[in-house]
Amino acid sequence: MGVDIGGTSVRAGVVDRYGTVLDTARAPTPTGEAALEEAIATAVGTLAARHRVSAVGLAVAGFVATDRRSVMFAPHLAWRETPVADRISERLGLPVVLEHDANAAVFAEHRFGAARGAGVALLVAIGTGIGGGLLLDGKVFRGAYGVAPELGHLSLVPGGRPCPCGKNGCWERYCSGTALATTAVELLARHPGRSTVLDREVAGDKRAVTGRKVAAAAKDGDPLAQLAMGELATWLGEGLALAADIYDPEIVVIAGGVSESATLFLDDAREHYKKRITGAGYRPLARIRTAQLGDDAALVGAATLAADQR
Ligand SMILES: [Zn+2]
C-alpha cells in the first residue's frame, strides 16, 4: 500500500505489482502530529480490512533523512525530526518505508510510466510550487543528506519575486500554478481591458485569480491568459535548461496539477529549453514528456518501493 501525505490530503491506495491502483481511501490532512498519524492509520486500516497488505510506503512532501526512517522537515506537515517510519510501523504492525513524494513519483514513472527505460530521468512536478525527483542509473538520487534535488527554489531571477522560503526569484515563483496567477494579475494591471474573461472573473478582486482559472481562460482563447501561459512556458524552458546542464537527463517528466494544461505551454517551453541549453544544436536533448500516472504517481512509487524492500 502507498500513502501520499501532502499539505491538503492524505491518500492511501492499494497497489498491485503492475502499478495498478486497486482501491483508495482519502482524508484531509490534520494539523497536529498525533491527528496526522491517526489519519494515516485510519486510511490504511480501512483498506487493510478489504485487502491483504504486506507493506506500506509513505510518500511525504518534505525532507526525509538519509536512512529513510524519519522526516526532518515538512513545510506543510506537523513532523519535525520525527521517526515517522518506526512510529507508523509499530502502530500498523506492518513494514513501513518512507520516501520524498517527488522521489516516489519519479520512481513510479520510471517503473510503470513516462520514464520507463531511461537511465537518467528528471521529474518536475508543477503544482502550487515545484517538486523535483531525479533518477540516476535507474536509482532514486537523494543527495548526501536526503534533500536533493530541490529545484523549485533555484534562484532564477536575482532580486525577483519574493518567496516564502526567504529568498527571491525562485523558479517556482515564475513557474507554478501560483506563479500563473501572479503573472496574470501583473499583466491585468499593465494591460487593463485586455482580458474579458479574467476581468469579469476577478471583478476587482485580484485574489480571485487562480492558476486554474488562468489556464481555463487560456484554453478559451483569452489573450491575456495566453500571455501569462507564455511566460510560464519561458520560465519552464529556462529552468529545464539549467537543470539539464547539471543532470543531462534522457527524459524529463512534467507532472503535477499544472501539467494537465501541458498542451497550452509545453511546445513553447521545449523551444525555449532548446535555445537556452549550453551547446544548443551540438548535443542530444532530453525528451520532455508529461507524466502518465497523474495523481497516483507518488502513491504507486511509495507502495512499489515498500514492496521491493521486503
Ligand atoms: Zn524559494
Short mmCIF file of C-alpha atoms and ligand atoms in Angstrom, two decimals:
data_model
loop_
_atom_site.label_atom_id
_atom_site.label_comp_id
_atom_site.label_asym_id
_atom_site.label_seq_id
_atom_site.Cartn_x
_atom_site.Cartn_y
_atom_site.Cartn_z
CA MET A 1 0.00 0.00 0.00
CA GLY A 2 1.14 3.54 -0.69
CA VAL A 3 0.12 6.66 1.19
CA ASP A 4 0.59 10.10 -0.35
CA ILE A 5 0.85 12.59 2.53
CA GLY A 6 0.50 16.13 1.24
CA GLY A 7 -0.38 19.50 2.72
CA THR A 8 -4.08 19.17 1.88
CA SER A 9 -4.86 15.46 1.92
CA VAL A 10 -3.73 12.02 3.00
CA ARG A 11 -4.45 9.49 0.24
CA ALA A 12 -3.86 5.79 0.68
CA GLY A 13 -4.06 3.24 -2.12
CA VAL A 14 -3.70 -0.48 -2.59
CA VAL A 15 -1.29 -1.09 -5.46
CA ASP A 16 -0.59 -4.36 -7.26
CA ARG A 17 2.80 -5.32 -8.66
CA TYR A 18 1.94 -3.84 -12.07
CA GLY A 19 1.46 -0.41 -10.55
CA THR A 20 -2.32 -0.51 -10.79
CA VAL A 21 -4.22 1.23 -8.00
CA LEU A 22 -6.95 -1.18 -6.87
CA ASP A 23 -8.63 0.78 -4.11
CA THR A 24 -8.15 4.16 -2.34
CA ALA A 25 -9.09 5.98 0.85
CA ARG A 26 -8.67 9.72 1.43
CA ALA A 27 -8.84 12.14 4.37
CA PRO A 28 -8.00 15.85 4.77
CA THR A 29 -4.54 16.43 6.32
CA PRO A 30 -4.96 17.32 10.02
CA THR A 31 -2.64 19.92 11.59
CA GLY A 32 -1.28 18.15 14.69
CA GLU A 33 1.23 15.30 14.76
CA ALA A 34 -0.99 12.82 16.63
CA ALA A 35 -4.00 13.60 14.44
CA LEU A 36 -1.91 13.20 11.28
CA GLU A 37 -0.67 9.77 12.35
CA GLU A 38 -4.23 8.83 13.32
CA ALA A 39 -5.48 9.85 9.86
CA ILE A 40 -2.80 7.70 8.18
CA ALA A 41 -3.59 4.71 10.41
CA THR A 42 -7.32 5.08 9.73
CA ALA A 43 -6.87 5.29 5.94
CA VAL A 44 -4.54 2.28 5.95
CA GLY A 45 -6.85 0.37 8.31
CA THR A 46 -9.88 0.97 6.07
CA LEU A 47 -8.08 -0.53 3.09
CA ALA A 48 -6.34 -3.30 5.04
CA ALA A 49 -9.79 -4.55 6.07
CA ARG A 50 -10.60 -5.10 2.39
CA HIS A 51 -7.22 -6.27 1.03
CA ARG A 52 -4.26 -8.39 2.07
CA VAL A 53 -1.50 -5.80 2.60
CA SER A 54 2.15 -6.76 3.07
CA ALA A 55 3.99 -3.43 3.40
CA VAL A 56 3.30 0.29 3.43
CA GLY A 57 5.18 3.08 1.66
CA LEU A 58 4.71 6.66 2.81
CA ALA A 59 5.32 9.44 0.27
CA VAL A 60 5.88 12.68 2.13
CA ALA A 61 6.04 16.28 0.91
CA GLY A 62 9.13 17.10 2.97
CA PHE A 63 12.76 16.32 3.74
CA VAL A 64 13.31 12.65 4.53
CA ALA A 65 16.50 11.62 6.41
CA THR A 66 19.09 9.54 4.50
CA ASP A 67 18.19 6.35 6.38
CA ARG A 68 14.58 6.99 5.30
CA ARG A 69 13.17 6.36 8.75
CA SER A 70 12.42 9.95 9.80
CA VAL A 71 11.03 13.18 8.39
CA MET A 72 13.43 16.05 9.12
CA PHE A 73 11.21 18.90 8.00
CA ALA A 74 7.99 19.31 6.06
CA PRO A 75 6.74 22.86 5.49
CA HIS A 76 3.05 21.85 5.36
CA LEU A 77 3.05 18.95 7.84
CA ALA A 78 3.44 18.73 11.64
CA TRP A 79 6.53 16.48 11.65
CA ARG A 80 9.92 17.92 12.73
CA GLU A 81 12.77 15.41 13.06
CA THR A 82 10.16 12.74 13.71
CA PRO A 83 10.85 8.97 13.46
CA VAL A 84 7.75 8.55 11.29
CA ALA A 85 8.53 5.13 9.73
CA ASP A 86 9.05 3.36 13.07
CA ARG A 87 6.08 5.04 14.70
CA ILE A 88 3.67 4.16 11.89
CA SER A 89 5.14 0.67 11.53
CA GLU A 90 4.62 -0.05 15.23
CA ARG A 91 1.10 1.23 15.03
CA LEU A 92 0.15 -0.79 11.94
CA GLY A 93 2.18 -3.90 12.62
CA LEU A 94 3.50 -3.71 9.04
CA PRO A 95 6.88 -2.84 7.50
CA VAL A 96 6.95 0.85 6.53
CA VAL A 97 9.18 2.65 4.02
CA LEU A 98 9.44 6.43 3.84
CA GLU A 99 10.16 8.46 0.70
CA HIS A 100 10.05 12.06 -0.50
CA ASP A 101 6.95 12.42 -2.70
CA ALA A 102 8.72 13.58 -5.87
CA ASN A 103 11.29 10.78 -5.48
CA ALA A 104 8.45 8.28 -5.17
CA ALA A 105 6.80 9.81 -8.24
CA VAL A 106 9.92 9.63 -10.44
CA PHE A 107 10.43 6.03 -9.28
CA ALA A 108 6.87 5.13 -10.31
CA GLU A 109 7.12 6.92 -13.68
CA HIS A 110 10.35 5.00 -14.30
CA ARG A 111 8.91 1.62 -13.35
CA PHE A 112 5.46 1.99 -14.93
CA GLY A 113 5.08 5.31 -16.76
CA ALA A 114 6.64 8.05 -18.89
CA ALA A 115 10.30 7.46 -17.89
CA ARG A 116 10.32 3.71 -18.50
CA GLY A 117 13.73 2.53 -19.68
CA ALA A 118 15.51 5.83 -19.03
CA GLY A 119 18.91 5.70 -17.32
CA VAL A 120 18.76 9.31 -16.17
CA ALA A 121 15.34 10.83 -15.65
CA LEU A 122 14.24 14.06 -14.06
CA LEU A 123 10.71 14.66 -12.82
CA VAL A 124 9.47 18.21 -12.40
CA ALA A 125 6.13 18.37 -10.58
CA ILE A 126 4.49 21.73 -11.20
CA GLY A 127 1.64 22.48 -8.82
CA THR A 128 1.39 25.10 -6.08
CA GLY A 129 5.20 25.09 -6.24
CA ILE A 130 7.78 22.88 -7.98
CA GLY A 131 8.88 19.48 -6.73
CA GLY A 132 11.83 17.64 -8.23
CA GLY A 133 12.76 13.96 -8.43
CA LEU A 134 15.89 12.53 -10.03
CA LEU A 135 16.77 9.04 -11.15
CA LEU A 136 20.41 8.20 -11.90
CA ASP A 137 21.30 4.84 -13.46
CA GLY A 138 17.80 3.68 -12.65
CA LYS A 139 18.07 4.57 -8.97
CA VAL A 140 16.45 7.38 -7.00
CA PHE A 141 19.11 10.02 -6.30
CA ARG A 142 18.60 11.55 -2.86
CA GLY A 143 21.81 13.51 -2.37
CA ALA A 144 24.20 13.15 0.55
CA TYR A 145 21.62 14.28 3.12
CA GLY A 146 18.35 13.24 1.50
CA VAL A 147 17.35 16.67 0.24
CA ALA A 148 18.22 16.60 -3.49
CA PRO A 149 17.04 17.80 -5.91
CA GLU A 150 15.37 20.92 -4.50
CA LEU A 151 14.62 22.51 -7.87
CA GLY A 152 11.76 24.85 -7.01
CA HIS A 153 13.96 27.22 -5.05
CA LEU A 154 16.77 27.58 -7.57
CA SER A 155 17.14 31.32 -7.84
CA LEU A 156 16.42 32.10 -11.49
CA VAL A 157 15.73 35.80 -11.18
CA PRO A 158 18.11 37.67 -8.86
CA GLY A 159 16.06 40.22 -6.90
CA GLY A 160 12.86 38.75 -8.35
CA ARG A 161 9.55 37.87 -6.75
CA PRO A 162 9.81 37.15 -3.00
CA CYS A 163 9.38 33.50 -1.99
CA PRO A 164 8.04 32.12 1.33
CA CYS A 165 11.37 30.23 1.59
CA GLY A 166 13.04 33.57 2.35
CA LYS A 167 14.82 34.01 -0.97
CA ASN A 168 13.91 35.98 -4.09
CA GLY A 169 13.33 34.95 -7.68
CA CYS A 170 12.92 31.21 -7.05
CA TRP A 171 11.97 29.13 -10.09
CA GLU A 172 8.57 28.21 -8.62
CA ARG A 173 7.69 31.91 -8.20
CA TYR A 174 7.67 32.05 -12.04
CA CYS A 175 6.67 28.54 -12.99
CA SER A 176 3.78 27.07 -10.97
CA GLY A 177 0.03 27.40 -10.58
CA THR A 178 0.64 30.17 -8.06
CA ALA A 179 3.02 31.92 -10.47
CA LEU A 180 0.46 31.74 -13.26
CA ALA A 181 -1.98 33.70 -11.09
CA THR A 182 0.68 36.23 -10.05
CA THR A 183 1.73 36.78 -13.67
CA ALA A 184 -1.89 37.18 -14.81
CA VAL A 185 -2.55 39.79 -12.09
CA GLU A 186 0.59 41.72 -13.12
CA LEU A 187 -0.45 41.59 -16.76
CA LEU A 188 -4.01 42.72 -15.91
CA ALA A 189 -2.57 45.78 -14.17
CA ARG A 190 -0.35 46.56 -17.18
CA HIS A 191 -2.99 45.90 -19.85
CA PRO A 192 -6.39 46.83 -18.41
CA GLY A 193 -9.28 45.59 -20.52
CA ARG A 194 -7.08 43.13 -22.39
CA SER A 195 -8.74 40.11 -20.84
CA THR A 196 -12.51 39.93 -20.99
CA VAL A 197 -12.61 36.58 -19.23
CA LEU A 198 -10.27 37.33 -16.32
CA ASP A 199 -11.54 40.89 -15.84
CA ARG A 200 -15.04 39.53 -15.43
CA GLU A 201 -13.86 36.63 -13.28
CA VAL A 202 -11.88 38.88 -10.98
CA ALA A 203 -14.33 41.81 -10.85
CA GLY A 204 -11.85 43.94 -8.91
CA ASP A 205 -10.58 41.25 -6.55
CA LYS A 206 -7.22 40.04 -7.78
CA ARG A 207 -7.10 37.33 -5.12
CA ALA A 208 -9.85 35.59 -7.10
CA VAL A 209 -7.34 34.85 -9.88
CA THR A 210 -6.02 31.30 -9.58
CA GLY A 211 -3.71 29.29 -11.80
CA ARG A 212 -6.62 27.03 -12.69
CA LYS A 213 -8.77 29.98 -13.83
CA VAL A 214 -5.91 31.39 -15.91
CA ALA A 215 -5.39 28.01 -17.57
CA ALA A 216 -9.10 27.68 -18.32
CA ALA A 217 -9.19 31.22 -19.78
CA ALA A 218 -6.11 30.49 -21.91
CA LYS A 219 -7.81 27.38 -23.23
CA ASP A 220 -10.80 29.54 -24.21
CA GLY A 221 -8.50 31.82 -26.20
CA ASP A 222 -8.23 34.72 -23.75
CA PRO A 223 -5.22 36.74 -24.99
CA LEU A 224 -4.02 37.89 -21.56
CA ALA A 225 -4.25 34.41 -20.06
CA GLN A 226 -2.32 33.13 -23.07
CA LEU A 227 0.38 35.74 -22.41
CA ALA A 228 0.63 34.50 -18.81
CA MET A 229 0.86 30.93 -20.09
CA GLY A 230 3.62 32.05 -22.47
CA GLU A 231 5.60 33.45 -19.55
CA LEU A 232 5.22 30.19 -17.65
CA ALA A 233 6.46 28.33 -20.74
CA THR A 234 9.51 30.60 -20.99
CA TRP A 235 10.40 30.08 -17.33
CA LEU A 236 9.83 26.36 -17.59
CA GLY A 237 12.23 26.19 -20.54
CA GLU A 238 14.72 28.39 -18.73
CA GLY A 239 14.71 26.24 -15.57
CA LEU A 240 14.80 22.98 -17.52
CA ALA A 241 17.83 24.16 -19.47
CA LEU A 242 19.57 24.91 -16.18
CA ALA A 243 18.60 21.54 -14.65
CA ALA A 244 19.64 19.73 -17.85
CA ASP A 245 23.03 21.45 -17.77
CA ILE A 246 23.58 19.91 -14.34
CA TYR A 247 21.97 16.46 -14.72
CA ASP A 248 21.97 15.85 -18.51
CA PRO A 249 18.80 13.73 -18.34
CA GLU A 250 17.49 11.43 -21.03
CA ILE A 251 13.89 12.13 -20.15
CA VAL A 252 12.21 14.97 -18.30
CA VAL A 253 8.76 14.15 -16.95
CA ILE A 254 6.46 17.09 -16.34
CA ALA A 255 4.00 16.19 -13.57
CA GLY A 256 1.73 17.99 -11.09
CA GLY A 257 -1.60 19.78 -11.47
CA VAL A 258 -0.29 22.35 -13.98
CA SER A 259 0.81 19.54 -16.33
CA GLU A 260 -2.88 18.92 -17.07
CA SER A 261 -2.69 22.08 -19.20
CA ALA A 262 0.53 20.99 -20.92
CA THR A 263 -0.91 21.49 -24.43
CA LEU A 264 -1.00 25.21 -23.63
CA PHE A 265 2.69 25.60 -22.76
CA LEU A 266 4.83 22.53 -23.38
CA ASP A 267 5.76 23.18 -27.03
CA ASP A 268 6.81 26.75 -26.20
CA ALA A 269 8.77 25.51 -23.18
CA ARG A 270 10.57 22.93 -25.36
CA GLU A 271 11.54 25.65 -27.86
CA HIS A 272 12.87 27.90 -25.14
CA TYR A 273 14.71 25.00 -23.50
CA LYS A 274 16.37 24.11 -26.81
CA LYS A 275 17.60 27.68 -27.24
CA ARG A 276 18.83 28.14 -23.68
CA ILE A 277 20.70 24.93 -23.05
CA THR A 278 24.50 25.10 -23.20
CA GLY A 279 25.87 23.86 -26.52
CA ALA A 280 22.44 24.09 -28.17
CA GLY A 281 22.45 22.29 -31.51
CA TYR A 282 25.52 20.23 -30.69
CA ARG A 283 24.21 17.79 -28.06
CA PRO A 284 21.37 15.29 -27.76
CA LEU A 285 18.47 16.77 -25.84
CA ALA A 286 16.28 15.20 -23.20
CA ARG A 287 12.81 14.24 -24.34
CA ILE A 288 10.28 16.27 -22.39
CA ARG A 289 7.06 14.39 -21.68
CA THR A 290 4.06 14.69 -19.43
CA ALA A 291 3.59 12.21 -16.59
CA GLN A 292 1.49 9.11 -17.18
CA LEU A 293 0.47 8.20 -13.65
CA GLY A 294 -1.08 11.56 -12.72
CA ASP A 295 -2.09 11.99 -9.09
CA ASP A 296 -1.25 8.37 -8.33
CA ALA A 297 2.49 8.57 -9.07
CA ALA A 298 3.75 9.22 -5.51
CA LEU A 299 1.38 6.67 -4.01
CA VAL A 300 2.32 3.98 -6.56
CA GLY A 301 6.04 4.74 -6.17
CA ALA A 302 5.92 4.53 -2.37
CA ALA A 303 3.99 1.25 -2.48
CA THR A 304 6.40 -0.24 -5.01
CA LEU A 305 9.48 0.87 -3.03
CA ALA A 306 7.96 -0.75 0.07
CA ALA A 307 7.23 -3.97 -1.83
CA ASP A 308 10.76 -4.02 -3.31
CA GLN A 309 12.30 -3.69 0.12
CA ARG A 310 10.52 -6.66 1.60
ZN ZN B 1 12.02 29.88 -2.68
#
